[in-house]
């Protein structure tokens, strides 16, 4: 098969800079930054970088200190908080190593080595047969490779696929399971600005936490760790963000992007608008109700902002035109080569046909099972399905309902908290209103739910007569099994009984279309690799990447965003909102203001390419020193799952300066600050 010689630059800057350590773009870095790191630099950075179960992190001291985001350590803080103290509210400071708290659900992976195994995998896969057969062969092969690797190395091994199966690497990790919380600030300052400032810059969030890794009860002494920059970053400085981005879909064809924009994201954006409005209205009933709904409102508002940002990005004419040109170039190169054309040429048209059909099916699944904020319909469907599956032999059950899974699902349903019926009523009203628009007029579930009434009246009736909003009502049905569910007159259970057969056939058809799309997306990935080689950074796979960028402000809202914010700005923003939540500061931050150099940089932005999973990624300079900690992207960067906006997308980072300043002046942790800056030992 022929290959086009990779160019010096990426084929399209909008495809980002998530480079692998297997193939760092040294000529590109030389041209752009006049910087060519030695292999020793790359190995040192790779071994200093870490992966948490849900985030990124890094070793930052000779005594096993680990730097990550506050929101990455949040679950640990909640778990280790004593009954009379909430570390999310008070923050946590370990006065000594003995006071450090073990995070029982957390581990740390350190990439020890990697091996490119593309030839080994591809040569062993069948050259013909169905995609199902090829996928099964690949899964069996990669399982054998990882098992062999783990037996030989005593390390945790993973086979990582790039370019949708065009290239493969074997990663060997040292996994540390004794991880302890050393320090984290109050959530109030870590997430300063709350939802209004989420995905927004300028920003003032001190989103960091410090952990320590132990082995056999002794703090780990890593051979590689990132040292602290004595001065931090400056405007225009080259930076490298090292982390584990979850996933991207930058090779999705235009047909798929347009379907998601016009169908999926439209429905989700509208529904999240309704859910947020409902939560805010009910929260206004009083302080206790507002507290009870705070977390749900925050997460739903976050999803609302995300969905609108994604949809708006796909309406960006410049971005979509660039995507069109790239797709035209790739298809042109494929079709110009007979062998490539034969292998990959039909992939785009096959996807276009499948996504049109999938777009017709999406509304049913969305309104029946995925409508944001609605809980009673989901609970009803789960109760109907799990009791029905439990009543038949294991061999006859649907996938995901075998063995102990049934008991796990039932336990989960029993543990669900009571449903707030005031919120549910408003969300259900919106669901019925939008469902009338997007589903056929004779849709059996919508017709049965309305029962000739308006969406407002129907939602009130349905919620008023349900029993599954309570734990007791759900348990009665689960205890009674399929027979009790079949007899139930609960209106939501009745709707679920109507919908269940439709959902089952819909699920089968959707799975078939998604299989067609996935197979052809894999062909496009392989085609892109055949044409551009590693000049094209592969899509994210929650594997280690290094993304270059520069500390740089940008144009927004008719003005300019600076490369940094400062402590001055933090106090100004708090004062401008009269210290009302979510712009209020913890007590100690008000008390110790006079001890701070308010001109110190607080947060900053770089042009590094980040998505979810990059949270906790160290931001380093060309000396390999910590200058920042990535914790978010801006609104303009929400499109990065599909395409990057190089002129406006930014990674938002806590500065190294702000971390040290806060440790010394606010939290009075000079010993920990010295340990980070290399002048003290923690043990």
mmCIF file of N, CA and C in Angstrom, residues 383-443:
data_model
loop_
_atom_site.group_PDB
_atom_site.id
_atom_site.type_symbol
_atom_site.label_atom_id
_atom_site.label_comp_id
_atom_site.label_asym_id
_atom_site.label_seq_id
_atom_site.Cartn_x
_atom_site.Cartn_y
_atom_site.Cartn_z
ATOM 1 N N UNK A 383 -36.841 -0.497 35.933
ATOM 2 C CA UNK A 383 -37.599 -1.462 36.740
ATOM 3 C C UNK A 383 -38.273 -2.499 35.847
ATOM 4 N N UNK A 384 -38.903 -2.051 34.768
ATOM 5 C CA UNK A 384 -39.580 -2.979 33.853
ATOM 6 C C UNK A 384 -38.577 -3.953 33.251
ATOM 7 N N UNK A 385 -37.455 -3.437 32.791
ATOM 8 C CA UNK A 385 -36.498 -4.308 32.095
ATOM 9 C C UNK A 385 -35.789 -5.254 33.057
ATOM 10 N N UNK A 386 -35.356 -4.775 34.213
ATOM 11 C CA UNK A 386 -34.582 -5.632 35.105
ATOM 12 C C UNK A 386 -35.453 -6.727 35.706
ATOM 13 N N UNK A 387 -36.708 -6.425 36.036
ATOM 14 C CA UNK A 387 -37.579 -7.471 36.583
ATOM 15 C C UNK A 387 -37.962 -8.482 35.511
ATOM 16 N N UNK A 388 -38.164 -8.016 34.285
ATOM 17 C CA UNK A 388 -38.493 -8.943 33.198
ATOM 18 C C UNK A 388 -37.322 -9.871 32.916
ATOM 19 N N UNK A 389 -36.110 -9.320 32.879
ATOM 20 C CA UNK A 389 -34.931 -10.139 32.603
ATOM 21 C C UNK A 389 -34.642 -11.105 33.751
ATOM 22 N N UNK A 390 -34.915 -10.684 34.978
ATOM 23 C CA UNK A 390 -34.679 -11.552 36.132
ATOM 24 C C UNK A 390 -35.624 -12.746 36.156
ATOM 25 N N UNK A 391 -36.742 -12.638 35.454
ATOM 26 C CA UNK A 391 -37.756 -13.704 35.480
ATOM 27 C C UNK A 391 -37.489 -14.818 34.476
ATOM 28 N N UNK A 392 -36.455 -14.677 33.651
ATOM 29 C CA UNK A 392 -36.171 -15.683 32.628
ATOM 30 C C UNK A 392 -34.792 -16.291 32.869
ATOM 31 N N UNK A 393 -34.515 -17.462 32.299
ATOM 32 C CA UNK A 393 -33.206 -18.097 32.504
ATOM 33 C C UNK A 393 -32.067 -17.201 32.034
ATOM 34 N N UNK A 394 -30.932 -17.339 32.686
ATOM 35 C CA UNK A 394 -29.775 -16.500 32.365
ATOM 36 C C UNK A 394 -29.387 -16.606 30.895
ATOM 37 N N UNK A 395 -29.485 -17.789 30.329
ATOM 38 C CA UNK A 395 -29.076 -17.997 28.935
ATOM 39 C C UNK A 395 -29.947 -17.239 27.948
ATOM 40 N N UNK A 396 -31.171 -16.885 28.369
ATOM 41 C CA UNK A 396 -32.100 -16.195 27.467
ATOM 42 C C UNK A 396 -32.084 -14.687 27.654
ATOM 43 N N UNK A 397 -31.291 -14.195 28.588
ATOM 44 C CA UNK A 397 -31.310 -12.767 28.900
ATOM 45 C C UNK A 397 -30.553 -11.945 27.862
ATOM 46 N N UNK A 398 -30.889 -10.655 27.839
ATOM 47 C CA UNK A 398 -30.194 -9.716 26.973
ATOM 48 C C UNK A 398 -28.768 -9.508 27.473
ATOM 49 N N UNK A 399 -27.947 -9.004 26.557
ATOM 50 C CA UNK A 399 -26.583 -8.653 26.938
ATOM 51 C C UNK A 399 -26.615 -7.632 28.077
ATOM 52 N N UNK A 400 -25.696 -7.726 28.991
ATOM 53 C CA UNK A 400 -25.566 -6.846 30.167
ATOM 54 C C UNK A 400 -26.482 -7.255 31.312
ATOM 55 N N UNK A 401 -27.244 -8.343 31.157
ATOM 56 C CA UNK A 401 -28.145 -8.767 32.229
ATOM 57 C C UNK A 401 -27.797 -10.166 32.741
ATOM 58 N N UNK A 402 -26.589 -10.610 32.484
ATOM 59 C CA UNK A 402 -26.200 -11.962 32.885
ATOM 60 C C UNK A 402 -25.571 -11.978 34.275
ATOM 61 N N UNK A 403 -25.642 -13.152 34.905
ATOM 62 C CA UNK A 403 -24.954 -13.375 36.170
ATOM 63 C C UNK A 403 -25.337 -12.390 37.252
ATOM 64 N N UNK A 404 -24.317 -11.868 37.925
ATOM 65 C CA UNK A 404 -24.543 -10.975 39.064
ATOM 66 C C UNK A 404 -24.957 -9.570 38.649
ATOM 67 N N UNK A 405 -24.957 -9.279 37.336
ATOM 68 C CA UNK A 405 -25.328 -7.942 36.882
ATOM 69 C C UNK A 405 -26.752 -7.588 37.295
ATOM 70 N N UNK A 406 -27.641 -8.579 37.282
ATOM 71 C CA UNK A 406 -29.033 -8.335 37.675
ATOM 72 C C UNK A 406 -29.094 -7.813 39.107
ATOM 73 N N UNK A 407 -28.397 -8.479 40.019
ATOM 74 C CA UNK A 407 -28.412 -8.054 41.419
ATOM 75 C C UNK A 407 -27.779 -6.679 41.584
ATOM 76 N N UNK A 408 -26.718 -6.425 40.826
ATOM 77 C CA UNK A 408 -26.072 -5.111 40.903
ATOM 78 C C UNK A 408 -27.035 -4.018 40.472
ATOM 79 N N UNK A 409 -27.772 -4.264 39.379
ATOM 80 C CA UNK A 409 -28.728 -3.269 38.892
ATOM 81 C C UNK A 409 -29.856 -3.052 39.889
ATOM 82 N N UNK A 410 -30.345 -4.139 40.480
ATOM 83 C CA UNK A 410 -31.421 -3.993 41.466
ATOM 84 C C UNK A 410 -30.940 -3.221 42.686
ATOM 85 N N UNK A 411 -29.737 -3.509 43.130
ATOM 86 C CA UNK A 411 -29.183 -2.776 44.279
ATOM 87 C C UNK A 411 -29.060 -1.294 43.964
ATOM 88 N N UNK A 412 -28.634 -1.010 42.751
ATOM 89 C CA UNK A 412 -28.486 0.387 42.341
ATOM 90 C C UNK A 412 -29.839 1.090 42.327
ATOM 91 N N UNK A 413 -30.876 0.416 41.844
ATOM 92 C CA UNK A 413 -32.217 1.009 41.823
ATOM 93 C C UNK A 413 -32.735 1.236 43.242
ATOM 94 N N UNK A 414 -32.424 0.326 44.152
ATOM 95 C CA UNK A 414 -32.881 0.486 45.537
ATOM 96 C C UNK A 414 -32.184 1.662 46.226
ATOM 97 N N UNK A 415 -30.962 1.954 45.783
ATOM 98 C CA UNK A 415 -30.183 3.010 46.433
ATOM 99 C C UNK A 415 -30.447 4.395 45.860
ATOM 100 N N UNK A 416 -31.190 4.469 44.756
ATOM 101 C CA UNK A 416 -31.490 5.778 44.174
ATOM 102 C C UNK A 416 -32.273 6.621 45.177
ATOM 103 N N UNK A 417 -31.898 7.884 45.369
ATOM 104 C CA UNK A 417 -32.618 8.727 46.333
ATOM 105 C C UNK A 417 -34.018 9.078 45.836
ATOM 106 N N UNK A 418 -34.874 9.568 46.725
ATOM 107 C CA UNK A 418 -36.210 10.004 46.291
ATOM 108 C C UNK A 418 -36.109 11.080 45.216
ATOM 109 N N UNK A 419 -37.089 11.108 44.332
ATOM 110 C CA UNK A 419 -37.099 12.065 43.231
ATOM 111 C C UNK A 419 -37.826 13.331 43.664
ATOM 112 N N UNK A 420 -37.244 14.479 43.369
ATOM 113 C CA UNK A 420 -37.893 15.763 43.642
ATOM 114 C C UNK A 420 -39.002 15.948 42.619
ATOM 115 N N UNK A 421 -40.235 15.783 43.044
ATOM 116 C CA UNK A 421 -41.354 15.791 42.096
ATOM 117 C C UNK A 421 -41.634 17.176 41.522
ATOM 118 N N UNK A 422 -41.254 18.225 42.238
ATOM 119 C CA UNK A 422 -41.472 19.574 41.700
ATOM 120 C C UNK A 422 -40.599 19.800 40.472
ATOM 121 N N UNK A 423 -39.346 19.382 40.554
ATOM 122 C CA UNK A 423 -38.448 19.491 39.398
ATOM 123 C C UNK A 423 -38.911 18.558 38.293
ATOM 124 N N UNK A 424 -39.241 17.333 38.673
ATOM 125 C CA UNK A 424 -39.620 16.320 37.684
ATOM 126 C C UNK A 424 -40.837 16.760 36.877
ATOM 127 N N UNK A 425 -41.792 17.388 37.539
ATOM 128 C CA UNK A 425 -43.011 17.821 36.840
ATOM 129 C C UNK A 425 -42.679 18.824 35.733
ATOM 130 N N UNK A 426 -41.804 19.765 36.028
ATOM 131 C CA UNK A 426 -41.464 20.768 35.016
ATOM 132 C C UNK A 426 -40.634 20.180 33.879
ATOM 133 N N UNK A 427 -39.698 19.290 34.224
ATOM 134 C CA UNK A 427 -38.885 18.654 33.183
ATOM 135 C C UNK A 427 -39.765 17.792 32.293
ATOM 136 N N UNK A 428 -40.697 17.069 32.896
ATOM 137 C CA UNK A 428 -41.598 16.210 32.119
ATOM 138 C C UNK A 428 -42.479 17.039 31.190
ATOM 139 N N UNK A 429 -42.919 18.187 31.656
ATOM 140 C CA UNK A 429 -43.714 19.069 30.794
ATOM 141 C C UNK A 429 -42.916 19.464 29.548
ATOM 142 N N UNK A 430 -41.655 19.821 29.744
ATOM 143 C CA UNK A 430 -40.807 20.187 28.602
ATOM 144 C C UNK A 430 -40.582 19.000 27.677
ATOM 145 N N UNK A 431 -40.396 17.818 28.268
ATOM 146 C CA UNK A 431 -40.211 16.611 27.457
ATOM 147 C C UNK A 431 -41.420 16.376 26.560
ATOM 148 N N UNK A 432 -42.610 16.495 27.123
ATOM 149 C CA UNK A 432 -43.822 16.247 26.338
ATOM 150 C C UNK A 432 -44.011 17.313 25.259
ATOM 151 N N UNK A 433 -43.696 18.551 25.589
ATOM 152 C CA UNK A 433 -43.811 19.621 24.590
ATOM 153 C C UNK A 433 -42.862 19.385 23.417
ATOM 154 N N UNK A 434 -41.601 19.100 23.719
ATOM 155 C CA UNK A 434 -40.617 18.884 22.657
ATOM 156 C C UNK A 434 -40.863 17.570 21.931
ATOM 157 N N UNK A 435 -41.333 16.563 22.673
ATOM 158 C CA UNK A 435 -41.630 15.276 22.049
ATOM 159 C C UNK A 435 -42.721 15.392 21.005
ATOM 160 N N UNK A 436 -43.695 16.257 21.249
ATOM 161 C CA UNK A 436 -44.734 16.489 20.239
ATOM 162 C C UNK A 436 -44.136 17.053 18.953
ATOM 163 N N UNK A 437 -43.071 17.827 19.083
ATOM 164 C CA UNK A 437 -42.428 18.434 17.918
ATOM 165 C C UNK A 437 -41.558 17.433 17.160
ATOM 166 N N UNK A 438 -40.808 16.617 17.886
ATOM 167 C CA UNK A 438 -39.773 15.796 17.256
ATOM 168 C C UNK A 438 -40.185 14.361 16.964
ATOM 169 N N UNK A 439 -41.230 13.867 17.615
ATOM 170 C CA UNK A 439 -41.676 12.497 17.382
ATOM 171 C C UNK A 439 -42.935 12.504 16.514
ATOM 172 N N UNK A 440 -43.250 11.390 15.860
ATOM 173 C CA UNK A 440 -44.474 11.341 15.044
ATOM 174 C C UNK A 440 -45.717 11.652 15.875
ATOM 175 N N UNK A 441 -46.720 12.197 15.234
ATOM 176 C CA UNK A 441 -47.949 12.588 15.940
ATOM 177 C C UNK A 441 -48.632 11.407 16.610
ATOM 178 N N UNK A 442 -48.433 10.203 16.058
ATOM 179 C CA UNK A 442 -49.078 9.024 16.627
ATOM 180 C C UNK A 442 -48.135 8.209 17.513
ATOM 181 N N UNK A 443 -47.047 8.810 17.978
ATOM 182 C CA UNK A 443 -46.126 8.077 18.847
ATOM 183 C C UNK A 443 -46.880 7.544 20.059
#
